[in-house]
Tab-separated table of C-alpha atoms in Angstrom:
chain	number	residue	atom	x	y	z
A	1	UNK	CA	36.822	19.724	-29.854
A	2	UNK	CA	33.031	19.538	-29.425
A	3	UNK	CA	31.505	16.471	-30.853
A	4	UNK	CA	29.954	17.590	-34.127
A	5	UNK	CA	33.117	19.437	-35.114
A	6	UNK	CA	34.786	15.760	-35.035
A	7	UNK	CA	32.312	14.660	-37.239
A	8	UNK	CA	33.962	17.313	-39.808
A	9	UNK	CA	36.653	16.551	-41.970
A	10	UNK	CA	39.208	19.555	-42.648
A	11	UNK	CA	41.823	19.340	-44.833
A	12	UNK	CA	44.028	21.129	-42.607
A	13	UNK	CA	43.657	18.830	-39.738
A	14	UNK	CA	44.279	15.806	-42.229
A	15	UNK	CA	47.483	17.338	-43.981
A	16	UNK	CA	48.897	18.059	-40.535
A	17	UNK	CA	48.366	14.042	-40.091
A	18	UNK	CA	50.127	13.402	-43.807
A	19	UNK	CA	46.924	11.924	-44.843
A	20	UNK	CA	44.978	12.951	-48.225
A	21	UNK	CA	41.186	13.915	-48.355
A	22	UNK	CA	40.907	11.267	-51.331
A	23	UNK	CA	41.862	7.859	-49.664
A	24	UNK	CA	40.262	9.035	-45.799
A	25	UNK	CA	37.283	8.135	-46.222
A	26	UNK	CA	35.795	4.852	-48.747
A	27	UNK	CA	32.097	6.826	-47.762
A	28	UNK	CA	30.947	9.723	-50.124
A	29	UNK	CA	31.883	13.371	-48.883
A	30	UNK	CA	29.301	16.645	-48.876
A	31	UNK	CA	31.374	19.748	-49.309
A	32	UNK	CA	30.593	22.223	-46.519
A	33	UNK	CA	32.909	24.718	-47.054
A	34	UNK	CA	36.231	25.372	-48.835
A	35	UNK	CA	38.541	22.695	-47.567
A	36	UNK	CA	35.876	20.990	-44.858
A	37	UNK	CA	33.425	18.108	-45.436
A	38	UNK	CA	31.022	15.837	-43.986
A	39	UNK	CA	30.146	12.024	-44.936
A	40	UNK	CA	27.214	12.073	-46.897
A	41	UNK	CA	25.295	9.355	-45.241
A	42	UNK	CA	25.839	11.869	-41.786
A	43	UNK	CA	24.577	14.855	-43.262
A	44	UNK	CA	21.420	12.454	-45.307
A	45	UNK	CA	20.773	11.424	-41.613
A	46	UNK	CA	20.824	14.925	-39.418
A	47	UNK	CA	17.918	16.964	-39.305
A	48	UNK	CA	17.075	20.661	-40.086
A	49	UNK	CA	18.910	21.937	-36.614
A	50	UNK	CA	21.606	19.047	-36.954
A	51	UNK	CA	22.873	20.271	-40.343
A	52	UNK	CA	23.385	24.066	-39.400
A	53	UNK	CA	25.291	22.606	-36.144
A	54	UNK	CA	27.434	21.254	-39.351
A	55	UNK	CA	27.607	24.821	-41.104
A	56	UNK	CA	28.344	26.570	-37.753
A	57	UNK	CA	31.146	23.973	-37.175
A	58	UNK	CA	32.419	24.350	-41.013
A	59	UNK	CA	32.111	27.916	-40.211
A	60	UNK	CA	33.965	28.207	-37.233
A	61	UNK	CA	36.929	25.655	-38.579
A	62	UNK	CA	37.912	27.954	-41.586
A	63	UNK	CA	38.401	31.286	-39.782
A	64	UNK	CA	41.759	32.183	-38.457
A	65	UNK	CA	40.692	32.800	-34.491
A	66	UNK	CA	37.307	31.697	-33.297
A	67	UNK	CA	34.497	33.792	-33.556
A	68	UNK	CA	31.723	34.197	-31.340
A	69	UNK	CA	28.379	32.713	-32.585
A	70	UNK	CA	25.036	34.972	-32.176
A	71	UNK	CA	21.087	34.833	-32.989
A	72	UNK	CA	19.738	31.934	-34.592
A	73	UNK	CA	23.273	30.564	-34.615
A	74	UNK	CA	23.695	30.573	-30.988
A	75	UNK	CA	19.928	29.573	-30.393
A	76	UNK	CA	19.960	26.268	-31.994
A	77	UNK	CA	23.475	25.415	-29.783
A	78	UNK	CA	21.249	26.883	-26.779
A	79	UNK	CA	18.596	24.596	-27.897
A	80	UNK	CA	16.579	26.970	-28.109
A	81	UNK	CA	13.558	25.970	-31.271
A	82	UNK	CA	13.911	28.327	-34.405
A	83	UNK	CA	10.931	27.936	-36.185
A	84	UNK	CA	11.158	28.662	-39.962
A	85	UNK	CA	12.921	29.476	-42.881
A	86	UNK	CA	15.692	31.282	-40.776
A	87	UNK	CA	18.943	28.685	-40.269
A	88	UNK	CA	20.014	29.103	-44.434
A	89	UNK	CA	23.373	31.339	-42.928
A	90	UNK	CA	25.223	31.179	-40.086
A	91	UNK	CA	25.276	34.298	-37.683
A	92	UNK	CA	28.031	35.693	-35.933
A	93	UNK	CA	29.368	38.616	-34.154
A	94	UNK	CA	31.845	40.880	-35.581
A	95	UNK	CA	32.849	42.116	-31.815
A	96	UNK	CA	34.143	45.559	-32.926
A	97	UNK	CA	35.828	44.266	-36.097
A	98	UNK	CA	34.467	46.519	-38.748
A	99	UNK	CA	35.849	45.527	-41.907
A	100	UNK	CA	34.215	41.645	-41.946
A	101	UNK	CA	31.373	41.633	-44.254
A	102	UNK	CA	28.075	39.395	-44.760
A	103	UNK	CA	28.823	36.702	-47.863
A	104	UNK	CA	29.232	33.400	-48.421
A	105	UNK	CA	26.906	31.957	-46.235
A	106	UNK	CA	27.827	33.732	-43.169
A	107	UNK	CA	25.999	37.050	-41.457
A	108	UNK	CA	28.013	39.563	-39.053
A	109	UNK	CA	25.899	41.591	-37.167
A	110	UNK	CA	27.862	44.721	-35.923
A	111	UNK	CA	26.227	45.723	-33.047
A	112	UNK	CA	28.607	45.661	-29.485
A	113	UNK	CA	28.539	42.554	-27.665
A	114	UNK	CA	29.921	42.953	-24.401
A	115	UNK	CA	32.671	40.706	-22.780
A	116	UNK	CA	30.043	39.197	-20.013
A	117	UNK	CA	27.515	38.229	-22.836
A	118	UNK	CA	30.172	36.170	-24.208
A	119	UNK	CA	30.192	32.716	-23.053
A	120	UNK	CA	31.968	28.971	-23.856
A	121	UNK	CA	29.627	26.248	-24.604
A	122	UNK	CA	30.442	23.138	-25.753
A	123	UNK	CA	34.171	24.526	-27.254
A	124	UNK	CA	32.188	27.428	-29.133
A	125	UNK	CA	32.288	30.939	-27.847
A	126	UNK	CA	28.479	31.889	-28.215
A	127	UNK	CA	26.655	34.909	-26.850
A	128	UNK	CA	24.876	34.308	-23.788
A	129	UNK	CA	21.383	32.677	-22.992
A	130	UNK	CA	19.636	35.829	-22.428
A	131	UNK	CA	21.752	38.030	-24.772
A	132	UNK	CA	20.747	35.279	-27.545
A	133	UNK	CA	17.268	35.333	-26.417
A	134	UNK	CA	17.314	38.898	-27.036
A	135	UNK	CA	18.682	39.223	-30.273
A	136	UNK	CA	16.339	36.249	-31.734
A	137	UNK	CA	13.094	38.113	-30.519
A	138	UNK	CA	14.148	41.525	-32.008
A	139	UNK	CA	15.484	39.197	-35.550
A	140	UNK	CA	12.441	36.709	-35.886
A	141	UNK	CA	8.591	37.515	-37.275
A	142	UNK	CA	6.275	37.298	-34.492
A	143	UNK	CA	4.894	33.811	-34.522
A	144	UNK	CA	8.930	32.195	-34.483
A	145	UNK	CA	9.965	34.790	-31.594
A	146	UNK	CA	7.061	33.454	-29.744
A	147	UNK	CA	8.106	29.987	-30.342
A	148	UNK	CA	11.322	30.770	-29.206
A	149	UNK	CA	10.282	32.829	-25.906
A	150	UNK	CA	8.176	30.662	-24.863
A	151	UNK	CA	10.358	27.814	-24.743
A	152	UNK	CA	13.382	30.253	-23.206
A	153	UNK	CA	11.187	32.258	-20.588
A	154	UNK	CA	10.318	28.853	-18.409
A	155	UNK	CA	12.601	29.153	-15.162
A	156	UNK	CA	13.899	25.662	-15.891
A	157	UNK	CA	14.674	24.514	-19.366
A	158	UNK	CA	16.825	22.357	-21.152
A	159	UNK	CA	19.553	22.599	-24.301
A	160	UNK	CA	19.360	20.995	-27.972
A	161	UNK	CA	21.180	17.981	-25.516
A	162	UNK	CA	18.271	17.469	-23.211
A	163	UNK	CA	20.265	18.774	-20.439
A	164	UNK	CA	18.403	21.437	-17.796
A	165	UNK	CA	19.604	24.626	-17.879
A	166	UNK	CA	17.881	28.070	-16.174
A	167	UNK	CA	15.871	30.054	-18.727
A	168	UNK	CA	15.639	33.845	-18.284
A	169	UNK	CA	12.361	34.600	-16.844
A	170	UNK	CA	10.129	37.227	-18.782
A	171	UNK	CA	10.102	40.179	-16.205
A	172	UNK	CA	13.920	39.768	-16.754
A	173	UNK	CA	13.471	40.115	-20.026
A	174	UNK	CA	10.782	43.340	-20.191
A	175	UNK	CA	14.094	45.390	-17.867
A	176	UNK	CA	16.413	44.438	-20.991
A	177	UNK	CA	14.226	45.793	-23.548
A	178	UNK	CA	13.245	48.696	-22.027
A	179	UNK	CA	17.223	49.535	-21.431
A	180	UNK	CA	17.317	48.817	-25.524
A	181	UNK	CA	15.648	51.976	-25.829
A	182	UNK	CA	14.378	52.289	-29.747
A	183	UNK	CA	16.955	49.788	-31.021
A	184	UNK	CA	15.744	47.858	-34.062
A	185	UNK	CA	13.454	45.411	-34.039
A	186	UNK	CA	12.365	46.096	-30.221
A	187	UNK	CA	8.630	46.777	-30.879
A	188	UNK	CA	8.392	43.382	-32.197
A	189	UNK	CA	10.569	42.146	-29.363
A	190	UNK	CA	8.242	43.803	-26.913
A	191	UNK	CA	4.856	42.136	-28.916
A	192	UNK	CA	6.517	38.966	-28.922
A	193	UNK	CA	7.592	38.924	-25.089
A	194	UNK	CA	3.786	40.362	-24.253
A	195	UNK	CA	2.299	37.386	-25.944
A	196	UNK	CA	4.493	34.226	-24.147
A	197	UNK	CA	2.986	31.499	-22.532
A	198	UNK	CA	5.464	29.075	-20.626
A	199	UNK	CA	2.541	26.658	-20.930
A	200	UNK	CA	3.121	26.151	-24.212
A	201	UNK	CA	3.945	22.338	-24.646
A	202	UNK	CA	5.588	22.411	-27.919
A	203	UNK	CA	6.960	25.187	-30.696
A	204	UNK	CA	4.788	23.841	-32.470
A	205	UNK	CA	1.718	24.875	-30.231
A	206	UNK	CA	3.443	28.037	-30.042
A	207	UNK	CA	3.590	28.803	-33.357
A	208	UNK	CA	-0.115	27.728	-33.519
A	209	UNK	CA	-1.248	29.605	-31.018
A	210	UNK	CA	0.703	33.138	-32.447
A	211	UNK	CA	-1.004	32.485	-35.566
A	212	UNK	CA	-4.670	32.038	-34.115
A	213	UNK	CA	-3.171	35.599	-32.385
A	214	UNK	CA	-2.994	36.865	-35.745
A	215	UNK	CA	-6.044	35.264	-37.186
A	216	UNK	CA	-8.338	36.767	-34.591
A	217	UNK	CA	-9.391	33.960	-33.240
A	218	UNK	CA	-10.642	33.859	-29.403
A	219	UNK	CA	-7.836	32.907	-27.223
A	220	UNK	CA	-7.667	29.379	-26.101
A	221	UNK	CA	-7.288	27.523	-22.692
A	222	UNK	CA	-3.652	25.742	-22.634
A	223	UNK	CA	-2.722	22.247	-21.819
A	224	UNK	CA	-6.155	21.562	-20.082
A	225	UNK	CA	-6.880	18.548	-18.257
A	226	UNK	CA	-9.758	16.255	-19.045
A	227	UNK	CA	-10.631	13.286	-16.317
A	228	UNK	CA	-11.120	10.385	-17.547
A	229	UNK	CA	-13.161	7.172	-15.590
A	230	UNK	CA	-10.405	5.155	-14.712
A	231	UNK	CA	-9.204	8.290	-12.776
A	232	UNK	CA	-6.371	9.396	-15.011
A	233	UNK	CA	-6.358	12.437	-16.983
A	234	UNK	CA	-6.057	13.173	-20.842
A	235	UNK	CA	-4.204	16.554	-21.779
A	236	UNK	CA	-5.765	19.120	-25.027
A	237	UNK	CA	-3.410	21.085	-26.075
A	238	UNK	CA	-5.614	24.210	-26.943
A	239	UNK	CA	-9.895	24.382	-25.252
A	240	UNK	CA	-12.533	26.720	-25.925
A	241	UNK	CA	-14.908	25.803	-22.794
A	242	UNK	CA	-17.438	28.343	-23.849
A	243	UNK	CA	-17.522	27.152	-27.506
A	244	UNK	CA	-17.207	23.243	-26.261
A	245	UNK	CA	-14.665	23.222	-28.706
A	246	UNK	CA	-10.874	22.011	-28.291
A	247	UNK	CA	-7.992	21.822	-30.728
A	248	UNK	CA	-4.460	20.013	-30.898
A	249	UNK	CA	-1.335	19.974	-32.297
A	250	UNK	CA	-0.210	16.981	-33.771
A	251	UNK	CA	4.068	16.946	-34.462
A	252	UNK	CA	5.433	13.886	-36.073
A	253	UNK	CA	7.024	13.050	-32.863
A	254	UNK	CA	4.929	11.359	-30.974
A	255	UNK	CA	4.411	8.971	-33.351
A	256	UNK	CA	8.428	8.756	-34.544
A	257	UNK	CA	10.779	9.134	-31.565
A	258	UNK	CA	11.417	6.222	-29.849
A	259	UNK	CA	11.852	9.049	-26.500
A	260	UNK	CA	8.263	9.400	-26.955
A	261	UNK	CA	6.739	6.594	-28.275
A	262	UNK	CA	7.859	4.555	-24.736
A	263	UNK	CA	8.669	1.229	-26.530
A	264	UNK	CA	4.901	1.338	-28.367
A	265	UNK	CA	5.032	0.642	-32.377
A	266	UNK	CA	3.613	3.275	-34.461
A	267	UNK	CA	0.526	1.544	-34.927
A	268	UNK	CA	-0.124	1.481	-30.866
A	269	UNK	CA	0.711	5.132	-31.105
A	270	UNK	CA	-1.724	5.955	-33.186
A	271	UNK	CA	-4.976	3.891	-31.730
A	272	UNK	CA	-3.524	4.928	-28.185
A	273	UNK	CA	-4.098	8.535	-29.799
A	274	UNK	CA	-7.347	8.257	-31.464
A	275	UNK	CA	-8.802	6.527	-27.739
A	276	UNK	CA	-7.926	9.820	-25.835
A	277	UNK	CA	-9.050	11.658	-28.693
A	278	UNK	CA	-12.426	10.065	-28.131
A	279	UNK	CA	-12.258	10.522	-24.788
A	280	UNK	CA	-12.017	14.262	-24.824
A	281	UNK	CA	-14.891	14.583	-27.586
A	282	UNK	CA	-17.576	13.417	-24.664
A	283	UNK	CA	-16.631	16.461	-22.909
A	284	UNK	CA	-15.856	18.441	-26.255
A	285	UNK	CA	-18.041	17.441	-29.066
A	286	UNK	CA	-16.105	19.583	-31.274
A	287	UNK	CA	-12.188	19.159	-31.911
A	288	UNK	CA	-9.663	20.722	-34.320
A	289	UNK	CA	-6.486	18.555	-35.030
A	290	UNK	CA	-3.781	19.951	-37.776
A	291	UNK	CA	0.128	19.190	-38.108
A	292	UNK	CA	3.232	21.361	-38.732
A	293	UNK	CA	1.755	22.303	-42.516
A	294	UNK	CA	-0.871	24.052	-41.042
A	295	UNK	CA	0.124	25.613	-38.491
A	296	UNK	CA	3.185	27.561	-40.558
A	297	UNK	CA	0.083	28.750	-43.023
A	298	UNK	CA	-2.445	30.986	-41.639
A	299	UNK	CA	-5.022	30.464	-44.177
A	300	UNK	CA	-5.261	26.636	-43.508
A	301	UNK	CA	-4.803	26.891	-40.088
A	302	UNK	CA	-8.225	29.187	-40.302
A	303	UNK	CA	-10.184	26.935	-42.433
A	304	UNK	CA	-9.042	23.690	-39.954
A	305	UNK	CA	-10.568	26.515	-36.718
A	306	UNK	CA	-13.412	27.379	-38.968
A	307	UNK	CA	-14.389	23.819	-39.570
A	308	UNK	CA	-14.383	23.137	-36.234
A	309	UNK	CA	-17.125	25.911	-35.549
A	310	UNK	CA	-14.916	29.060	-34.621
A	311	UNK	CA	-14.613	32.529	-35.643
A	312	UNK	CA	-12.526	35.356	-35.882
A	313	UNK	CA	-13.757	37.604	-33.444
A	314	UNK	CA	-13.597	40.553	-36.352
């Protein structure tokens, strides 16, 4: 039983105990599915990825044998980031049964998944790293593949856990697609896999950077180091050397996860960020910062380039 499957409450598992869904719990229950729930103040508390953990969970505890969990499904148990509107259903494999159908908040996908692709993690059967990696770059638009490869192509990664695991390295990848042949989705897949950078510090530079991609806008210099007097170095995410121009990507994390904040309070955050932001401006005078609302809309994310004095190049 993996963790977040504990935190659901079945009625099955409670009427095999002789206890009643009414009197388990004094906390208010979400309904999930038919028969499973969460406590409210659990599901108020988990975050985008956290709460389709939940659904794959409620999923998995109301069919009769346990099914194998693919493509956006499996990549947020991977760890790996899905970036977008794409986690409202949970995704599974049908594995050669041909009568299950898409509804009720769950997609089968019906193409053959092959015994060795199949893998446990965590108490779920989910399809492998590589097969999942796969599947999400044919399935995703082209700025959330990239987001996604870029974080799964690096030779060393880590799951939704923190844990390292080996990612799947992108020559691997180019001999899978090519033995795809003209499958759906692979010409995306292929666009996606031509564009990754494992330099990429965050999805949401990725996502930034596929959308300049898109935008026209002259490719950028990645996680470029600036010297500073005392000897250390300050980090831009994105640098345009010829146009003295650099840009960055600013996620709510820094200044709201105590794993990245190292003990600071939000305020030292902040004033810790503006000083290396001043820093960087004496060696680029001209600096682009926008957050996750820009960088999902291509017509902000233009004007915020534009402002800071580039231009598509048609």
């Amino acid at each position: 039983m993996t963790e977040t499957a504990a935190a659901l409450i079945t009625v099955r598992d409670l009427r095999l105990q002789g206890e009643d869904i009414r009197f388990w719990s004094t906390d208010p229950l979400d309904r999930l599915r038919r028969g499973v729930y969460v406590e409210s103040a659990e599901w108020e508390s988990a975050g985008y990825e956290q709460r389709h953990v939940f659904a794959i969970d409620a999923v998995v505890a109301t069919r009769r044998s346990q099914p194998v969990i693919s493509h956006v499904s499996a990549a947020i148990l991977w760890g790996i980031p899905i970036v977008g509107p794409h986690l409202h259903h949970v995704h599974l494999a049908a594995c050669g049964r041909p009568r299950v159908r898409s509804k009720n908040g769950v997609v089968w996908h019906h193409e053959p998944v092959p015994d060795e692709e199949i893998v446990e993690l965590d108490g779920r059967f989910v399809t492998s790293y590589e097969r999942t990696l796969t599947d999400v770059a044919r399935m995703l638009p082209f700025a959330s593949a990239v987001a996604a490869l870029d974080h799964g192509c690096r030779e060393q990664t880590t799951d939704r856990t923190g844990k390292p695991i080996a990612g799947v390295i992108p020559e691997r990848l180019v001999e899978v697609f090519e033995g795809l042949g003209t499958v759906a989705g692979i010409r995306r897949a292929r666009a996606s896999l031509d564009f990754v950078d494992v330099r990429s510090g965050s999805p949401g530079e990725s996502i930034s950077r596929a959308n300049m991609h898109l935008l026209h806008f002259p490719a950028p210099e990645l996680q470029v180091p600036f010297t500073r007097a005392d000897g250390g170095v300050d980090i831009a995410d994105f640098d345009w050397p010829a146009l003295r121009t650099f840009g960055e990507f600013d996620g709510l994390g820094k200044y709201l996860k105590p794993e990245l904040m190292n003990g600071r309070t939000e305020r030292e955050v902040v004033m810790a960020e503006k000083e290396r932001e001043n820093r960087i401006r004496k060696h680029r005078p001209f600096g682009a910062r926008w957050d996750w609302r820009i960088a999902m809309e291509p017509s902000l994310l233009r004007t915020e380039l534009m402002q800071a004095g580039l231009r598509p190049t048609r």
